[in-house]
Amino acid sequence: MARRGDSCIIHRSMQHHSSIVFTLGFMILTGCSQSPAPASREADAQALRDGEVAAFVKDWGGKDADRIAAHYANDGNLMIPNSPMMTGKDAIAKGMKDGLTDPHWSLALQPVQVEVSKGGDLGYTRGTYVLTATDPASKKAATEKGRFVAIFRKEADGAWKAVQDINNPEAPATSN
């Protein structure tokens, strides 16, 4: 039979064990859901900016559809004005080949912002572009200025690939 002093000891011991269990549970739950530290997010954004985004900009400035398509995930989408959405590397390469044969075609992308999600698995770049291409109606070179957003996903191998890429002109293209 427990005496009054023994029951106090048992009660305090149970409280102590409950506190330990609660603390461990809280640490496990919060440890699993913590976001990367701000320094880590900035390092990820810098790596995305200096790596994939820089290569993305360079290759879009060229005329190689396969190099451009290589920047997209297998399920990536490219949405450009006056064209159907292109989904997947093969469709993007195929869709871009005709446009890249245009002798007036040139594209300059200017990233303005690159961010990475707290989880470190998604990032985006936002910026402006200047596109020069042949106007189908006048057959003369025309220039279009606009904005773009490209969302990147970090793949299992650590490479960043575009999963959504959309742009829109600020105004109709003007003849040069």
Backbone as numpy.savetxt, mean C-alpha at the origin, in Angstrom:
# Nx Ny Nz CAx CAy CAz Cx Cy Cz
-11.06 -28.50 60.10 -11.89 -27.33 60.10 -11.01 -26.09 60.10
-11.34 -25.15 59.23 -10.53 -23.95 59.11 -10.89 -22.96 60.20
-9.86 -22.35 60.72 -10.09 -21.31 61.70 -10.15 -19.98 60.98
-10.60 -18.99 61.71 -10.78 -17.69 61.12 -9.48 -17.14 60.52
-8.39 -17.28 61.14 -7.09 -16.82 60.63 -6.71 -17.57 59.37
-7.02 -18.89 59.34 -6.71 -19.68 58.14 -7.53 -19.21 56.96
-8.79 -18.86 57.17 -9.63 -18.43 56.05 -9.13 -17.10 55.49
-8.57 -16.23 56.32 -8.01 -14.98 55.83 -6.79 -15.25 54.95
-5.97 -16.21 55.39 -4.78 -16.57 54.61 -5.21 -17.16 53.27
-6.22 -18.04 53.28 -6.71 -18.66 52.04 -7.29 -17.59 51.13
-8.06 -16.66 51.69 -8.67 -15.59 50.90 -7.60 -14.71 50.24
-6.56 -14.32 51.04 -5.48 -13.51 50.49 -4.71 -14.26 49.42
-4.49 -15.53 49.62 -3.78 -16.36 48.65 -4.57 -16.43 47.34
-5.91 -16.57 47.43 -6.75 -16.63 46.23 -6.73 -15.29 45.50
-6.75 -14.19 46.28 -6.68 -12.88 45.66 -5.37 -12.71 44.92
-4.28 -13.16 45.56 -2.96 -13.05 44.95 -2.91 -13.85 43.64
-3.42 -15.09 43.67 -3.42 -15.92 42.46 -4.32 -15.31 41.38
-5.45 -14.76 41.77 -6.34 -14.12 40.80 -5.66 -12.93 40.15
-4.92 -12.16 40.95 -4.20 -11.01 40.41 -3.14 -11.44 39.42
-2.43 -12.50 39.73 -1.40 -13.01 38.83 -2.03 -13.49 37.52
-3.12 -14.27 37.61 -3.79 -14.78 36.42 -4.31 -13.61 35.58
-4.93 -12.62 36.21 -5.45 -11.46 35.49 -4.31 -10.71 34.79
-3.21 -10.48 35.51 -2.08 -9.75 34.95 -1.48 -10.50 33.77
-1.28 -11.81 33.92 -0.73 -12.60 32.81 -1.66 -12.59 31.61
-2.96 -12.75 31.84 -3.94 -12.72 30.76 -3.92 -11.38 30.04
-3.86 -10.30 30.79 -3.81 -8.97 30.21 -2.54 -8.78 29.38
-1.42 -9.24 29.90 -0.15 -9.11 29.17 -0.19 -9.91 27.87
-0.76 -11.10 27.91 -0.83 -11.93 26.71 -1.73 -11.25 25.67
-2.89 -10.78 26.10 -3.82 -10.15 25.16 -3.24 -8.88 24.56
-2.66 -8.04 25.36 -2.13 -6.79 24.83 -0.85 -7.02 24.05
-0.07 -8.00 24.43 1.16 -8.32 23.71 0.87 -8.79 22.31
-0.22 -9.50 22.11 -0.56 -10.03 20.79 -1.13 -8.96 19.87
-1.63 -7.89 20.42 -2.29 -6.90 19.58 -1.52 -5.59 19.48
-0.29 -5.57 19.98 0.44 -4.31 19.93 0.86 -3.99 18.50
0.83 -2.72 18.20 1.27 -2.23 16.91 2.77 -2.02 16.96
3.40 -2.02 15.78 4.82 -1.68 15.78 5.02 -0.29 16.36
6.17 -0.10 16.95 6.50 1.20 17.53 6.55 2.24 16.41
6.29 3.52 16.74 6.35 4.56 15.72 7.65 4.56 14.92
8.78 4.28 15.58 10.06 4.25 14.87 10.06 3.13 13.83
9.44 2.00 14.18 9.36 0.87 13.26 8.46 1.21 12.08
7.33 1.87 12.34 6.43 2.28 11.26 7.12 3.25 10.32
7.88 4.19 10.88 8.60 5.15 10.04 9.68 4.44 9.24
10.34 3.46 9.83 11.35 2.68 9.09 10.69 1.90 7.96
9.51 1.32 8.22 8.77 0.60 7.18 8.37 1.56 6.06
7.89 2.75 6.42 7.49 3.74 5.42 8.70 4.19 4.59
9.83 4.38 5.25 11.05 4.78 4.54 11.50 3.68 3.59
11.42 2.42 4.04 11.79 1.29 3.18 10.85 1.19 1.99
9.56 1.38 2.21 8.59 1.36 1.12 8.87 2.50 0.15
9.11 3.71 0.68 9.36 4.90 -0.14 10.63 4.72 -0.98
11.72 4.27 -0.34 13.01 4.17 -1.03 13.12 2.92 -1.91
12.33 1.92 -1.60 12.40 0.67 -2.35 11.33 0.59 -3.41
10.19 0.03 -3.05 9.14 -0.26 -4.03 8.58 1.00 -4.69
8.31 2.05 -3.94 7.72 3.25 -4.54 8.70 3.88 -5.53
9.97 3.94 -5.19 10.96 4.51 -6.11 11.04 3.68 -7.40
11.04 2.36 -7.28 11.09 1.49 -8.46 9.80 1.59 -9.26
8.67 1.69 -8.57 7.36 1.85 -9.20 7.34 3.10 -10.07
7.80 4.21 -9.51 7.85 5.49 -10.23 8.77 5.37 -11.45
9.95 4.79 -11.24 10.92 4.65 -12.34 10.34 3.81 -13.46
9.76 2.65 -13.12 9.26 1.75 -14.16 8.03 2.30 -14.87
7.17 3.03 -14.17 6.03 3.66 -14.85 6.52 4.73 -15.82
7.67 5.31 -15.59 8.23 6.30 -16.49 8.83 5.69 -17.75
9.00 4.38 -17.75 9.53 3.68 -18.93 8.41 3.18 -19.82
8.74 2.30 -20.71 7.74 1.79 -21.65 7.73 0.26 -21.66
7.97 -0.36 -20.52 8.02 -1.81 -20.42 6.82 -2.29 -19.60
5.81 -2.82 -20.27 4.57 -3.24 -19.60 4.82 -4.36 -18.59
5.74 -5.26 -18.90 6.01 -6.36 -17.96 6.67 -5.86 -16.68
7.57 -4.90 -16.80 8.21 -4.32 -15.60 7.17 -3.58 -14.75
6.27 -2.87 -15.43 5.20 -2.17 -14.70 4.32 -3.18 -13.98
3.89 -4.22 -14.68 3.00 -5.23 -14.10 3.65 -5.97 -12.94
4.96 -6.11 -12.94 5.67 -6.82 -11.87 5.51 -6.14 -10.51
5.10 -4.89 -10.50 4.92 -4.17 -9.23 3.57 -4.47 -8.58
2.73 -5.23 -9.24 1.38 -5.51 -8.75 1.29 -6.93 -8.19
0.44 -7.08 -7.17 0.15 -8.41 -6.63 -0.66 -9.18 -7.67
-0.68 -10.49 -7.54 -1.43 -11.32 -8.48 -2.91 -10.92 -8.54
-3.43 -10.37 -7.43 -4.83 -9.94 -7.39 -4.95 -8.41 -7.42
-3.88 -7.73 -7.82 -3.87 -6.26 -7.85 -4.79 -5.69 -8.91
-5.28 -4.49 -8.65 -6.19 -3.78 -9.57 -5.57 -2.45 -9.99
-5.69 -2.15 -11.28 -5.26 -0.87 -11.82 -6.47 -0.21 -12.45
-6.78 1.00 -12.00 -7.93 1.74 -12.50 -7.45 3.07 -13.06
-7.56 3.20 -14.39 -7.17 4.44 -15.04 -8.37 4.99 -15.81
-8.44 6.30 -15.98 -9.59 6.90 -16.65 -9.81 6.35 -18.05
-11.08 6.24 -18.41 -11.50 5.83 -19.75 -11.04 4.44 -20.16
-10.79 3.58 -19.17 -10.37 2.20 -19.44 -11.06 1.29 -18.44
-11.30 0.04 -18.83 -11.84 -0.91 -17.85 -10.79 -1.22 -16.79
-11.24 -1.63 -15.61 -10.33 -2.00 -14.54 -9.53 -3.22 -14.99
-8.24 -3.20 -14.70 -7.36 -4.33 -15.01 -7.03 -5.03 -13.71
-7.24 -6.34 -13.65 -6.99 -7.10 -12.42 -5.97 -8.19 -12.70
-4.91 -8.20 -11.93 -3.85 -9.19 -12.05 -2.72 -8.72 -12.95
-1.53 -9.28 -12.71 -0.34 -8.88 -13.45 -0.50 -9.06 -14.96
-1.06 -10.20 -15.36 -1.19 -10.48 -16.80 -2.11 -9.46 -17.47
-3.24 -9.18 -16.85 -4.19 -8.21 -17.42 -3.59 -6.81 -17.45
-2.82 -6.46 -16.44 -2.19 -5.14 -16.41 -1.15 -5.03 -17.51
-0.31 -6.05 -17.64 0.70 -6.03 -18.71 0.04 -5.95 -20.08
-0.98 -6.77 -20.30 -1.67 -6.78 -21.58 -2.36 -5.43 -21.85
-3.02 -4.88 -20.82 -3.73 -3.62 -20.97 -2.81 -2.44 -21.23
-1.58 -2.50 -20.73 -0.65 -1.39 -20.89 0.16 -1.45 -22.17
0.30 -2.63 -22.76 1.17 -2.78 -23.95 0.79 -1.83 -25.09
-0.49 -1.72 -25.41 -0.90 -0.85 -26.51 -0.60 0.61 -26.22
-0.93 1.05 -25.01 -0.69 2.45 -24.66 0.78 2.81 -24.68
1.63 1.87 -24.33 3.07 2.15 -24.27 3.72 2.23 -25.65
3.01 1.81 -26.69 3.56 1.93 -28.06 3.36 3.34 -28.62
2.56 4.14 -27.95 2.30 5.52 -28.38 3.62 6.30 -28.35
4.03 6.89 -29.48 5.30 7.62 -29.50 5.31 8.86 -28.59
4.14 9.39 -28.24 4.08 10.55 -27.35 3.97 10.16 -25.87
3.81 8.88 -25.59 3.53 8.45 -24.22 4.70 8.71 -23.30
4.41 9.42 -22.23 5.37 9.59 -21.12 4.56 9.84 -19.87
5.06 9.34 -18.77 4.37 9.49 -17.49 5.38 9.85 -16.42
5.09 10.89 -15.68 5.91 11.29 -14.54 5.04 11.24 -13.29
5.41 10.38 -12.37 4.71 10.29 -11.08 5.51 11.05 -10.03
4.81 11.76 -9.18 5.47 12.49 -8.09 4.80 12.10 -6.77
5.36 11.10 -6.06 4.78 10.76 -4.76 4.89 11.94 -3.80
3.81 12.17 -3.05 3.77 13.26 -2.09 3.79 12.71 -0.67
3.20 11.55 -0.50 3.07 10.97 0.84 3.18 9.46 0.74
3.89 8.86 1.71 3.97 7.41 1.84 3.74 7.09 3.31
2.80 6.23 3.57 2.45 5.83 4.94 2.37 4.32 5.01
2.59 3.77 6.20 2.44 2.34 6.46 1.48 2.17 7.63
0.63 1.15 7.54 -0.36 0.89 8.58 0.31 0.51 9.90
-0.43 0.63 10.99 0.08 0.25 12.30 0.50 -1.21 12.32
-0.22 -2.06 11.59 0.11 -3.48 11.55 1.33 -3.78 10.69
1.77 -2.82 9.87 2.95 -2.99 9.05 2.75 -3.83 7.80
1.49 -4.20 7.50 1.25 -5.07 6.34 0.69 -4.32 5.14
0.22 -3.10 5.32 -0.32 -2.28 4.23 0.35 -0.91 4.24
0.52 -0.37 3.06 1.06 0.97 2.94 0.44 1.63 1.72
0.60 2.92 1.63 0.08 3.60 0.44 0.98 4.76 0.08
0.86 5.15 -1.17 1.49 6.38 -1.63 0.42 7.19 -2.35
0.51 8.48 -2.17 -0.41 9.42 -2.79 0.44 10.47 -3.46
0.00 10.91 -4.65 0.79 11.92 -5.32 0.11 12.48 -6.55
0.92 13.06 -7.41 0.43 13.67 -8.64 1.13 13.01 -9.83
0.52 13.21 -10.98 1.14 12.69 -12.20 0.95 13.67 -13.34
1.81 13.54 -14.35 1.67 14.25 -15.61 1.84 13.19 -16.70
0.79 13.01 -17.50 0.79 12.03 -18.57 0.70 12.76 -19.90
1.57 12.39 -20.83 1.48 12.89 -22.20 1.24 11.69 -23.10
0.25 11.79 -23.95 -0.09 10.72 -24.88 -0.80 11.32 -26.09
-0.95 10.51 -27.13 -1.64 10.97 -28.33 -3.14 11.00 -28.08
-3.75 12.15 -28.36 -5.21 12.28 -28.26 -5.82 11.50 -29.43
-6.69 10.52 -29.13 -7.26 9.71 -30.22 -8.06 10.55 -31.23
-8.67 11.64 -30.80 -9.49 12.46 -31.71 -8.63 13.33 -32.62
-7.69 14.06 -32.03 -6.89 15.01 -32.83 -5.60 14.41 -33.37
-5.20 13.26 -32.82 -3.93 12.60 -33.19 -2.71 13.45 -32.84
-2.91 14.42 -31.94 -1.81 15.25 -31.47 -1.50 14.88 -30.03
-0.30 15.25 -29.60 0.09 15.01 -28.22 -0.78 15.85 -27.29
-1.22 15.24 -26.21 -2.02 15.94 -25.20 -1.46 15.61 -23.83
-1.57 16.54 -22.92 -1.05 16.35 -21.56 -2.19 16.39 -20.56
-2.14 15.45 -19.65 -3.13 15.34 -18.57 -2.39 15.40 -17.24
-2.90 16.21 -16.34 -2.36 16.28 -14.98 -3.41 15.71 -14.04
-2.95 14.97 -13.04 -3.90 14.39 -12.12 -3.28 13.92 -10.83
-4.06 13.11 -10.11 -3.69 12.60 -8.79 -3.78 11.08 -8.80
-3.02 10.44 -7.93 -3.09 8.99 -7.83 -2.98 8.54 -6.37
-3.49 7.35 -6.12 -3.30 6.66 -4.84 -3.00 5.21 -5.19
-1.94 4.69 -4.64 -1.59 3.27 -4.81 -1.45 2.66 -3.42
-2.15 1.56 -3.20 -2.09 0.84 -1.93 -1.23 -0.39 -2.13
-0.28 -0.59 -1.24 0.65 -1.70 -1.31 0.41 -2.65 -0.15
0.63 -3.94 -0.41 0.52 -4.97 0.64 1.88 -5.66 0.74
2.31 -5.90 1.97 3.55 -6.63 2.18 3.24 -8.11 2.00
3.91 -8.74 1.05 3.69 -10.15 0.74 4.44 -11.03 1.75
4.19 -12.33 1.69 4.81 -13.28 2.63 6.34 -13.22 2.57
6.89 -12.92 1.39 8.36 -12.86 1.25 8.93 -11.50 1.66
8.07 -10.58 2.13 8.51 -9.26 2.57 8.48 -8.20 1.48
8.21 -8.60 0.24 8.15 -7.64 -0.87 6.82 -6.88 -0.82
6.86 -5.62 -1.18 5.66 -4.80 -1.28 5.13 -4.89 -2.70
3.82 -5.13 -2.86 3.18 -5.20 -4.17 1.92 -4.34 -4.14
1.66 -3.66 -5.26 0.46 -2.83 -5.35 -0.77 -3.73 -5.45
-1.79 -3.41 -4.64 -3.04 -4.17 -4.69 -4.19 -3.31 -5.22
-4.09 -2.01 -5.09 -5.08 -1.08 -5.63 -4.32 0.14 -6.13
-4.61 0.54 -7.34 -3.94 1.70 -7.92 -4.99 2.45 -8.74
-5.26 3.67 -8.34 -6.28 4.46 -9.02 -5.76 5.87 -9.25
-6.14 6.43 -10.38 -5.77 7.82 -10.63 -6.93 8.52 -11.30
-6.93 9.82 -11.17 -7.98 10.62 -11.83 -7.39 11.96 -12.22
-7.81 12.44 -13.40 -7.29 13.71 -13.90 -7.91 14.89 -13.14
-7.14 15.96 -13.07 -7.64 17.19 -12.46 -8.58 17.92 -13.42
-8.33 17.77 -14.71 -9.11 18.41 -15.76 -8.89 17.64 -17.05
-9.68 17.90 -18.07 -9.44 17.23 -19.35 -8.02 17.51 -19.86
-7.48 16.58 -20.62 -6.15 16.75 -21.20 -6.15 17.93 -22.15
-5.01 18.59 -22.25 -4.88 19.73 -23.15 -3.87 19.38 -24.25
-4.16 19.80 -25.47 -3.27 19.55 -26.60 -2.00 20.38 -26.43
-0.91 19.80 -26.85 0.39 20.49 -26.75 0.66 21.30 -27.98
